[in-house]
Short mmCIF file of C-alpha atoms in Angstrom, two decimals:
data_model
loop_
_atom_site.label_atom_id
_atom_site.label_comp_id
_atom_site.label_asym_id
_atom_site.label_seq_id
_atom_site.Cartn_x
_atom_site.Cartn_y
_atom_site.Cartn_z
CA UNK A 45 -36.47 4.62 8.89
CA UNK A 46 -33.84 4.75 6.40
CA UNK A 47 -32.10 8.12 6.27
CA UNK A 48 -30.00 10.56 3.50
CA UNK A 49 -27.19 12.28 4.13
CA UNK A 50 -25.99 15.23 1.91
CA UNK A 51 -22.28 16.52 0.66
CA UNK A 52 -21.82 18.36 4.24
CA UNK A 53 -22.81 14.99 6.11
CA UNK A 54 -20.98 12.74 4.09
CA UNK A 55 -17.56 14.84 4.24
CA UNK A 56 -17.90 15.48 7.86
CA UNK A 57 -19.24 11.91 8.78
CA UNK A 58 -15.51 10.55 9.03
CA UNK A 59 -13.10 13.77 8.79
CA UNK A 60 -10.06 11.33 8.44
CA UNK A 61 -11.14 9.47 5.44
CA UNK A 62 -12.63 12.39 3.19
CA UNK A 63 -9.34 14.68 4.09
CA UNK A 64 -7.13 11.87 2.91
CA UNK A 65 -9.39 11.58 -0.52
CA UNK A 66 -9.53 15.87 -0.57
CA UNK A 67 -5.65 16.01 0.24
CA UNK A 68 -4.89 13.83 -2.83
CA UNK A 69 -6.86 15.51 -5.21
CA UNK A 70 -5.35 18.89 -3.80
CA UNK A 71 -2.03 17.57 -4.06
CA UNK A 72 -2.11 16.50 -7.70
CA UNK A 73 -4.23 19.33 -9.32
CA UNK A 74 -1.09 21.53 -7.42
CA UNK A 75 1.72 19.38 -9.01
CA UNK A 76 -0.27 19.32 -12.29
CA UNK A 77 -0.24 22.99 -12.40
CA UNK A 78 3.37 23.42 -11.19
CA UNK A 79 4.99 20.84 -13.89
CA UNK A 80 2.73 22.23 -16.67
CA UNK A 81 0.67 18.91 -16.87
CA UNK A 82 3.86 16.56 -17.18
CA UNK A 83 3.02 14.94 -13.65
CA UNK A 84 0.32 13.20 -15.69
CA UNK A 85 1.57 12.46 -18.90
CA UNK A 86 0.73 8.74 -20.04
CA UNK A 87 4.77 8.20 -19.73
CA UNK A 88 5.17 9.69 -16.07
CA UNK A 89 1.64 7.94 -14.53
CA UNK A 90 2.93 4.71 -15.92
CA UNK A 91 6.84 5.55 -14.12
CA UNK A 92 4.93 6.93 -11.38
CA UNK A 93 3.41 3.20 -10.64
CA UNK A 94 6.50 1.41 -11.61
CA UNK A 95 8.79 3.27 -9.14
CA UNK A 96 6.48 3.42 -6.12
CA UNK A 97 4.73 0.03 -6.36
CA UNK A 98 6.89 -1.55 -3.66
CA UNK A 99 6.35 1.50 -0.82
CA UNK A 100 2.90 1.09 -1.42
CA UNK A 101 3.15 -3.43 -1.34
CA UNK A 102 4.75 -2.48 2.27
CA UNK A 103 1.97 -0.45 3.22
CA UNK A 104 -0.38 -2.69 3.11
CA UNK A 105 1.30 -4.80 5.58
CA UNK A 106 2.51 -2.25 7.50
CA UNK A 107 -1.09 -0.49 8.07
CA UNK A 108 -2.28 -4.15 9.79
CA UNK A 109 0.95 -3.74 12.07
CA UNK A 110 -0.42 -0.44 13.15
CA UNK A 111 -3.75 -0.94 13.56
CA UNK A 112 -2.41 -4.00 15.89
CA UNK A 113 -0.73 -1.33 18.04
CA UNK A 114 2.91 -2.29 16.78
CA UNK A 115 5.92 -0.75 14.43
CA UNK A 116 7.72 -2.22 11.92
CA UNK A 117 11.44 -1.29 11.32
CA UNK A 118 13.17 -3.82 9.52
CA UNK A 119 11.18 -3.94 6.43
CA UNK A 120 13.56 -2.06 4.68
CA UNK A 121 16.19 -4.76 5.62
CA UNK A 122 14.00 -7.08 4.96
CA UNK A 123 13.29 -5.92 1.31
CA UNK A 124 17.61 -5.66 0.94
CA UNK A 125 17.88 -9.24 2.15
CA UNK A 126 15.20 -11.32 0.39
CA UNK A 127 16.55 -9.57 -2.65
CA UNK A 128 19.83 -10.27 -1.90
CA UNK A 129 19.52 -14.03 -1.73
CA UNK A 130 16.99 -13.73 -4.79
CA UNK A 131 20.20 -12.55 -6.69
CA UNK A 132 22.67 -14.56 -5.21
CA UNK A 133 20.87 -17.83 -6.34
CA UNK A 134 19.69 -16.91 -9.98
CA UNK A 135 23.04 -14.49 -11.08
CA UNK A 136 25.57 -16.43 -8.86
CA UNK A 137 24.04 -19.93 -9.23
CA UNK A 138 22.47 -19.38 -12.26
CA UNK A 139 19.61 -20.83 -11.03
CA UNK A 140 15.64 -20.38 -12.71
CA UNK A 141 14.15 -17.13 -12.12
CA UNK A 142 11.15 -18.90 -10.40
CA UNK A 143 13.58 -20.48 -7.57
CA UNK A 144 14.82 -17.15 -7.05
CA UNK A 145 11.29 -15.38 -6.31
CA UNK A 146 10.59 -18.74 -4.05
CA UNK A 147 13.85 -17.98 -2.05
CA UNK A 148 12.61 -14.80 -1.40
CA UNK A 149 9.21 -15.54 0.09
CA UNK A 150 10.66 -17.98 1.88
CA UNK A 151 13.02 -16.00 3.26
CA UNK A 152 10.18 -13.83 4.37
CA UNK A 153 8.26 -16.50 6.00
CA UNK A 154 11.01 -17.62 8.26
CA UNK A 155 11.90 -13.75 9.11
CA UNK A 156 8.13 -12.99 9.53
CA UNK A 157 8.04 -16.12 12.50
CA UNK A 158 11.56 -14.90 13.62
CA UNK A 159 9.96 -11.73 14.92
CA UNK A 160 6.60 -12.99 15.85
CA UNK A 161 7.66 -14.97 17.78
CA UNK A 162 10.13 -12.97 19.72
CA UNK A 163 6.72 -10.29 19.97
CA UNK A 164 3.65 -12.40 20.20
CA UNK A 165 5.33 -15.38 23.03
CA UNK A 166 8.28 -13.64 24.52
CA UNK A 167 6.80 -10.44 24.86
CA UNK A 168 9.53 -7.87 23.63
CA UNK A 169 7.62 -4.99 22.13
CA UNK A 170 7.78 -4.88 18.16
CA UNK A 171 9.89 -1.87 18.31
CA UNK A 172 12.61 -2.73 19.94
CA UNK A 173 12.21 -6.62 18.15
CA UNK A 174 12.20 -4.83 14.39
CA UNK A 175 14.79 -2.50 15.26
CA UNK A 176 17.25 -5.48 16.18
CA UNK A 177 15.96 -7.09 12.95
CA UNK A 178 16.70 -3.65 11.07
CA UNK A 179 20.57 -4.40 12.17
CA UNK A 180 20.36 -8.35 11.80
CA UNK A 181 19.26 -8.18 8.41
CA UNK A 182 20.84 -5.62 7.12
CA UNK A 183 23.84 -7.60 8.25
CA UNK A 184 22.96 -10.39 7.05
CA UNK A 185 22.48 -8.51 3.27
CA UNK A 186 26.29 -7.89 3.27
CA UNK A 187 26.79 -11.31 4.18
CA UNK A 188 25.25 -12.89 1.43
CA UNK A 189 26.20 -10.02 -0.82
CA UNK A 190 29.93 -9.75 0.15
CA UNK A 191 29.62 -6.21 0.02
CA UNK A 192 29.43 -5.63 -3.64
CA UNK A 193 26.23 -5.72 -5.62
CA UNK A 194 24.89 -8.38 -7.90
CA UNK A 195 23.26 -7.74 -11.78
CA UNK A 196 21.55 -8.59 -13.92
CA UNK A 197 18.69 -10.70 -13.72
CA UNK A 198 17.43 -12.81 -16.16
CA UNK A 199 14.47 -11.20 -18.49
CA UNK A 200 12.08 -13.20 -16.58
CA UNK A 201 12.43 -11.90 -13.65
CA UNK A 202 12.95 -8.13 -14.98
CA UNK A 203 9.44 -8.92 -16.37
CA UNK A 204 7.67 -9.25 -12.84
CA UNK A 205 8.25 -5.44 -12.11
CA UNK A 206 9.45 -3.94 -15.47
CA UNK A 207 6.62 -5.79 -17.94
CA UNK A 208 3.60 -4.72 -19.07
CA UNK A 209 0.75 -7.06 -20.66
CA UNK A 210 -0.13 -5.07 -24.21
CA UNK A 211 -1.34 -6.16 -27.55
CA UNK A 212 -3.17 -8.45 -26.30
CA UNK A 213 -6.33 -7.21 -27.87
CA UNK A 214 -4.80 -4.90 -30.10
CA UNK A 215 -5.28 -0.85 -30.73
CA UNK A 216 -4.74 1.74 -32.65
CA UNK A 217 -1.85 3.59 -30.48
CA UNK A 218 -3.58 2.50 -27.56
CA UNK A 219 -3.89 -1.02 -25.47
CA UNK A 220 -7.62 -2.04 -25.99
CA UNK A 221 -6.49 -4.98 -23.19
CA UNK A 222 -5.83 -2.51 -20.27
CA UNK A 223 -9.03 -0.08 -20.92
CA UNK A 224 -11.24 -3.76 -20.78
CA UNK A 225 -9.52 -4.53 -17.55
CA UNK A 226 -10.25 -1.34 -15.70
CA UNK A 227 -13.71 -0.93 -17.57
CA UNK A 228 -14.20 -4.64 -15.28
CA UNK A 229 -12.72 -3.42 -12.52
CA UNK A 230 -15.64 -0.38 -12.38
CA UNK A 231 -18.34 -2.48 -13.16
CA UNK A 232 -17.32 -4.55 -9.95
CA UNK A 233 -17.20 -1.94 -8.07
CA UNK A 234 -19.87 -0.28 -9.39
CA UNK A 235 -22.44 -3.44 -7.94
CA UNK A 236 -20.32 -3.65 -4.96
CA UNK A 237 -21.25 -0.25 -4.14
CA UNK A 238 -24.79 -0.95 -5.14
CA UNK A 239 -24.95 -4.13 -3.01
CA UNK A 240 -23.35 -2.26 0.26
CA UNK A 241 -25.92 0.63 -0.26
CA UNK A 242 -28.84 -1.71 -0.28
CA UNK A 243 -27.73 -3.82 2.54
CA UNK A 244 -27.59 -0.22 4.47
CA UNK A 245 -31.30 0.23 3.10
CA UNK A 246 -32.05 -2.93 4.50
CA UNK A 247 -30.63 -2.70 7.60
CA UNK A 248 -32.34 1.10 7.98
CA UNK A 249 -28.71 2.59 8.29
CA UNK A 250 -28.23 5.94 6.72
CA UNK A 251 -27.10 6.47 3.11
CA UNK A 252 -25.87 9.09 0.57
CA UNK A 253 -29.07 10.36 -0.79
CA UNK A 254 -29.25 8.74 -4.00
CA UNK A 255 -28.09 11.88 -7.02
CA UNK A 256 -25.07 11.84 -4.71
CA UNK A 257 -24.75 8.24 -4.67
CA UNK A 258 -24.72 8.11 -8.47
CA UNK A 259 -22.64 11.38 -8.48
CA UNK A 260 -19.97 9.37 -6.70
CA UNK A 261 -20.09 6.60 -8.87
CA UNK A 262 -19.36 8.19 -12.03
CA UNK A 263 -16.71 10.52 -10.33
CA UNK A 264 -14.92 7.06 -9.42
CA UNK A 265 -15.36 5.84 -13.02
CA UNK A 266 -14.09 8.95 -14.78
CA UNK A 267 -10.80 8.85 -12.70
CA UNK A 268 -10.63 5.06 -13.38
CA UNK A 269 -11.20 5.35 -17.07
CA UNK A 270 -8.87 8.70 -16.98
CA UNK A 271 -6.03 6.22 -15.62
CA UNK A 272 -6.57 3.25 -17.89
CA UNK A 273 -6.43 5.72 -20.72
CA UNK A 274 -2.77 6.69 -19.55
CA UNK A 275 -1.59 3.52 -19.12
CA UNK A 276 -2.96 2.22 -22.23
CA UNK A 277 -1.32 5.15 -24.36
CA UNK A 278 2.02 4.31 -22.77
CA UNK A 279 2.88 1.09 -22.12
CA UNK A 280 -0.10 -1.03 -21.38
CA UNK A 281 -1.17 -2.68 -18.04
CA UNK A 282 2.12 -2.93 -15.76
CA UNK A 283 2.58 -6.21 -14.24
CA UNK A 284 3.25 -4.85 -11.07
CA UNK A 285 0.08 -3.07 -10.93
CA UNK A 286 -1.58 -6.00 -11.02
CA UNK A 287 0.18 -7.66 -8.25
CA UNK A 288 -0.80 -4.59 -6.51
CA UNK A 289 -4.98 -4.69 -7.82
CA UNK A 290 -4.14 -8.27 -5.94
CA UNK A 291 -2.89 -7.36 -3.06
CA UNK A 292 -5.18 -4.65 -2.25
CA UNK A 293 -7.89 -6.37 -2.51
CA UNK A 294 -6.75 -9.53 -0.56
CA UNK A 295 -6.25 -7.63 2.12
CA UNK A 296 -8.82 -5.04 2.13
CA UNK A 297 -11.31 -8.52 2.32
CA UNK A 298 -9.05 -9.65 5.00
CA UNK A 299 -9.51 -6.94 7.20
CA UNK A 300 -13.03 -6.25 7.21
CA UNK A 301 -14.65 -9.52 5.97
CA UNK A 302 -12.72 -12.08 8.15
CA UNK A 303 -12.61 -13.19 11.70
CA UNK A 304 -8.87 -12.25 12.24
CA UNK A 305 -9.08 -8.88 10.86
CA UNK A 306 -11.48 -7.80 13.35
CA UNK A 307 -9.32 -9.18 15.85
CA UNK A 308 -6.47 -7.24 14.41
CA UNK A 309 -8.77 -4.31 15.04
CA UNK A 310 -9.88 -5.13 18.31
CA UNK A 311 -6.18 -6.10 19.41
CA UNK A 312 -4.95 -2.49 18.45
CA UNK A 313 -8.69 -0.73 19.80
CA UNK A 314 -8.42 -1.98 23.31
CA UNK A 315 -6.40 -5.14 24.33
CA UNK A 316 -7.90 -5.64 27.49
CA UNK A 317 -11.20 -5.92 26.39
CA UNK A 318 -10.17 -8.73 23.19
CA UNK A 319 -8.43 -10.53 25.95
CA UNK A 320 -11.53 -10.63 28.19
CA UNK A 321 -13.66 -11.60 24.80
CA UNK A 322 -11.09 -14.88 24.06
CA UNK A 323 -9.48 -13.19 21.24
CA UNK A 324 -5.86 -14.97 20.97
CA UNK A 325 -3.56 -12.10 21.19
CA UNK A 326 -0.10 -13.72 20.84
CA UNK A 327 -1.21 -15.50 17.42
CA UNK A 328 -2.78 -12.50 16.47
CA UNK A 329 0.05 -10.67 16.57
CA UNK A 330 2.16 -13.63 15.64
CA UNK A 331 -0.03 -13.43 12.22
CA UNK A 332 1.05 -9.25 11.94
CA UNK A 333 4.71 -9.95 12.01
CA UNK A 334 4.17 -13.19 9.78
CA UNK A 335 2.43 -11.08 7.01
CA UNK A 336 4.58 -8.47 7.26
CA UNK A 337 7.90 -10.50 6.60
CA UNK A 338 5.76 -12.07 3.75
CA UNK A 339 4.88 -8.58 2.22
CA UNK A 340 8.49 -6.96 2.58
CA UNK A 341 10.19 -10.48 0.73
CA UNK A 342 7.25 -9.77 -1.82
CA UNK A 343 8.30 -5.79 -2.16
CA UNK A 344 11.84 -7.19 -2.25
CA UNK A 345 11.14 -9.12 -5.24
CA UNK A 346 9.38 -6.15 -6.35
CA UNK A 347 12.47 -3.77 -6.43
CA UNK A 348 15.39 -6.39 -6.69
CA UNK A 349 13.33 -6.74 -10.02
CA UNK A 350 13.16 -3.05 -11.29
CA UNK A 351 16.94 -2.30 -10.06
CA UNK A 352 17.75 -5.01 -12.22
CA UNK A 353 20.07 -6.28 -9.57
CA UNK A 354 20.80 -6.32 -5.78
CA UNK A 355 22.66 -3.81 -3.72
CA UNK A 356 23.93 -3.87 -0.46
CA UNK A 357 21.85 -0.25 0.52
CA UNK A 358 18.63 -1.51 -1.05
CA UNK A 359 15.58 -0.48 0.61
CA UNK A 360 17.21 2.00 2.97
CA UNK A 361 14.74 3.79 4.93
CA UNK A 362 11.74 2.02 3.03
CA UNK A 363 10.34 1.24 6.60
CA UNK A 364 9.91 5.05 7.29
CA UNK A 365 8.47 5.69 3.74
CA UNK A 366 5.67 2.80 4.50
CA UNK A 367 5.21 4.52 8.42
CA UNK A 368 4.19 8.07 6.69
CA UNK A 369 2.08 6.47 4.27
CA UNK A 370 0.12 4.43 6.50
CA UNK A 371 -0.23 7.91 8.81
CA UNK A 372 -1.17 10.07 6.23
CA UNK A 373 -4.04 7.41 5.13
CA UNK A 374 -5.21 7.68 8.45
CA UNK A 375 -4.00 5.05 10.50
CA UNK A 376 -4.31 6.18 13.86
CA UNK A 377 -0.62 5.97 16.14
CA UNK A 378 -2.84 4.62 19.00
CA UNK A 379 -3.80 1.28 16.90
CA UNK A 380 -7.54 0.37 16.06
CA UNK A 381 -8.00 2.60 13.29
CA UNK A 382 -6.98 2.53 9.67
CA UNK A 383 -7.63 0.45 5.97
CA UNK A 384 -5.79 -0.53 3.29
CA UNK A 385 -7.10 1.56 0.66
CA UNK A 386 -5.95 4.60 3.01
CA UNK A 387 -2.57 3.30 3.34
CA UNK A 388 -2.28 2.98 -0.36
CA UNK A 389 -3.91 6.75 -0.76
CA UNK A 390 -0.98 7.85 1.50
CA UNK A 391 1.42 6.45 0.10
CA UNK A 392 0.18 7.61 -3.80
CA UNK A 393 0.17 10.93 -1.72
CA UNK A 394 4.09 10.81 -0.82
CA UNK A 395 4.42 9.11 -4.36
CA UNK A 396 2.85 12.30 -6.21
CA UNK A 397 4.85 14.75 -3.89
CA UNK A 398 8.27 12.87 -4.80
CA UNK A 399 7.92 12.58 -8.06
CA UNK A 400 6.44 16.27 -8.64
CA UNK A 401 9.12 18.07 -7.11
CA UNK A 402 11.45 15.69 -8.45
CA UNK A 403 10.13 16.54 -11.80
CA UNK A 404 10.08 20.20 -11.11
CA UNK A 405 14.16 19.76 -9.77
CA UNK A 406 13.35 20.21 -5.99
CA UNK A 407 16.75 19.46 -4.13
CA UNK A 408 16.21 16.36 -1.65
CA UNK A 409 17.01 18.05 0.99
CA UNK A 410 13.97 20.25 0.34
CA UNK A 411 11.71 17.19 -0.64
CA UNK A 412 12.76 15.89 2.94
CA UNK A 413 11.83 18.81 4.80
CA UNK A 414 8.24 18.91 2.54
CA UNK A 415 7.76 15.21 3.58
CA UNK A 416 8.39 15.62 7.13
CA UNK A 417 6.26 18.50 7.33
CA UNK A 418 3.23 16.76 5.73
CA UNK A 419 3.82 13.75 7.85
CA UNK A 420 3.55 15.70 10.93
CA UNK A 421 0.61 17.72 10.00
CA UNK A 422 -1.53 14.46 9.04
CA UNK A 423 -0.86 12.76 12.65
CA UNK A 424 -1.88 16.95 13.83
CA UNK A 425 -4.92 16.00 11.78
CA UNK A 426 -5.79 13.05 13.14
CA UNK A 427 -5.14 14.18 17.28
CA UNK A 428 -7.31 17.19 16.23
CA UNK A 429 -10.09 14.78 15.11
CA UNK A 430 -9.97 13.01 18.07
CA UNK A 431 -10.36 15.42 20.78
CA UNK A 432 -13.04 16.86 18.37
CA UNK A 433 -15.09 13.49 18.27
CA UNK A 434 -14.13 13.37 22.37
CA UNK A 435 -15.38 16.92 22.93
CA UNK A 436 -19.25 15.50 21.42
#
């Protein structure tokens, strides 16, 4: 028989998920209050998505390293050199705009490979393979770069992380296009929710009662809505945010709808046991390090793009930025456990912290400290849930 579960069961049901979602919601109601409601100004959500779009386009790769059981390190490098050659062809060579973003991903394929195959056939854990590729490529970003930094780009490519599709459907001081967008993106998610909870029906698996079901659903839409209305009385729909809507959920279908995200998950959960059940390890985790590379030359293209430019430091300590967000969102440092929509919850997490005590003139050196701290008590969080769920 089909059962309910109420607020206490639902929030207690998987501790790691609803602290992330309860975190978040504590963290900008705080910052809210501290900057006198200028954290979420139309202007500062719409920066706030324009200057953390690329930490949270290396999360989502970086989560499906984890949950294989691996590290990345050289994303950061990664990100400098796939911009660097971006810049080198279209401002040195004057080149098209579209050869340059090609470069990059290219660039990313071959590096992804590079360290897939050095993990997945010869066997050298990802650790110590990334942090030789953290060296090589940073390296190989002066190199190309000859030291000095290259800018600007052409207004094409500024466009791919500094434009914004507006007008499109008009508005009186608002974009009508970006609140139609989101209002779609509810209603999909609004019968995806509908289909999951009747498949659970189905299937005799327990459920949210169904007041709280519908209670959650128009929670979800009124902090949807709430965030199209921002964006549409700033600047319109970013077109990095859409990259990002993409990316999130390409991968979040990858990883629990296909054959080689559960492998990913059973790779990280216990590797003896996918190895006894034929799972193919090496290309499994050949595939990790591939996607990665892919992901970091995409975030490259992504910040080479809103620097306007590329710089010989770029993405310098990016890699440990997309490691905390992945940990806060509950990624577990064991492998096995994690999702994509928690890695991009930790990193909007970091993302709301920076920017709040940025805006409320924090010195870094204080912001680092906060960071750390919150990064160590969400791994606390998750070893506490474990030997809780092990004491059962």
């Amino acid at each position: 028989m089909t059962g309910t579960a109420n607020i206490r069961e639902l929030l207690t049901r998987n501790m790691r998920t609803s602290g992330i979602y309860i975190a978040f919601v504590a963290i900008v109601a705080l910052f809210f209050f501290l900057t006198g409601g200028t954290s979420l100004s139309p202007q500062n959500v719409t920066n706030l998505v324009l200057q953390y779009s690329y930490i949270l386009i290396l999360a989502i790769g970086m989560v499906m390293v984890i949950i294989a059981g691996h590290i990345d390190l050289s994303v950061g490098s990664v990100v400098a050199v796939t911009g660097a050659i971006s810049a080198v062809l279209v401002i040195k060579h004057d080149m098209p705009w579209w050869v340059g973003v090609l470069a990059a991903l290219g660039t990313g394929v071959l590096i992804g490979a590079w360290q897939g195959f050095w993990v997945a056939f010869v066997g050298i854990p990802a650790f110590i393979t990334t942090l030789a590729g953290m060296l090589l490529f940073r390296g190989l970003t002066l190199l190309v770069l000859g030291n000095i930094s290259l800018s600007p780009f052409p207004p094409q490519y500024q466009k791919i992380a500094s434009g914004f599709q507006n007008g499109l459907l008009g508005g009186n001081g608002y974009d009508v296009f970006t609140l139609v967008v989101f209002a779609v993106a509810v209603a999909a998610y609004f019968f995806s929710a509908w289909r999951t909870r009747s498949s659970r029906i189905a299937y005799e698996q327990p459920v949210e009662a169904f007041p709280l079901f519908i209670v959650k659903l128009v929670v979800v839409a009124a902090v949807v809505m709430w965030f199209a209305w921002q964006l549409a009385n700033a600047r319109g729909l970013p077109n990095v945010l859409i990259i990002l809507a993409i990316l999130v959920i390409a991968y979040s279908l990858v990883t629990q709808r296909t054959v080689f995200g559960r492998h990913v998950y059973a790779v990280g959960g216990n590797l003896a046991a996918a190895m006894l059940s034929g799972v193919k390890v090496r290309w499994v985790n050949f595939g990790v390090m591939l996607n990665m590379g892919i992901l970091a030359s995409v975030a490259g293209i992504v910040y080479s793009s809103r620097s306007n430019g590329a710089q010989p430091a770029a993405g310098n300590m990016f890699e440990l930025d997309a490691i905390a967000a992945c940990f806060i969102g509950g990624a577990a440092v064991t492998g096995g456990v994690g999702r994509v929509t928690g890695a991009i919850v930790g990193g909007l997490i970091m993302a709301v912290m920076s920017n709040g005590m940025q805006l409320m003139g924090v010195d870094q050196s204080v912001q680092s400290v906060v960071k750390g701290l919150v990064l160590l008590l969400a791994v606390a969080f998750d070893v506490y849930n474990k030997r809780r769920a092990g004491a059962r």
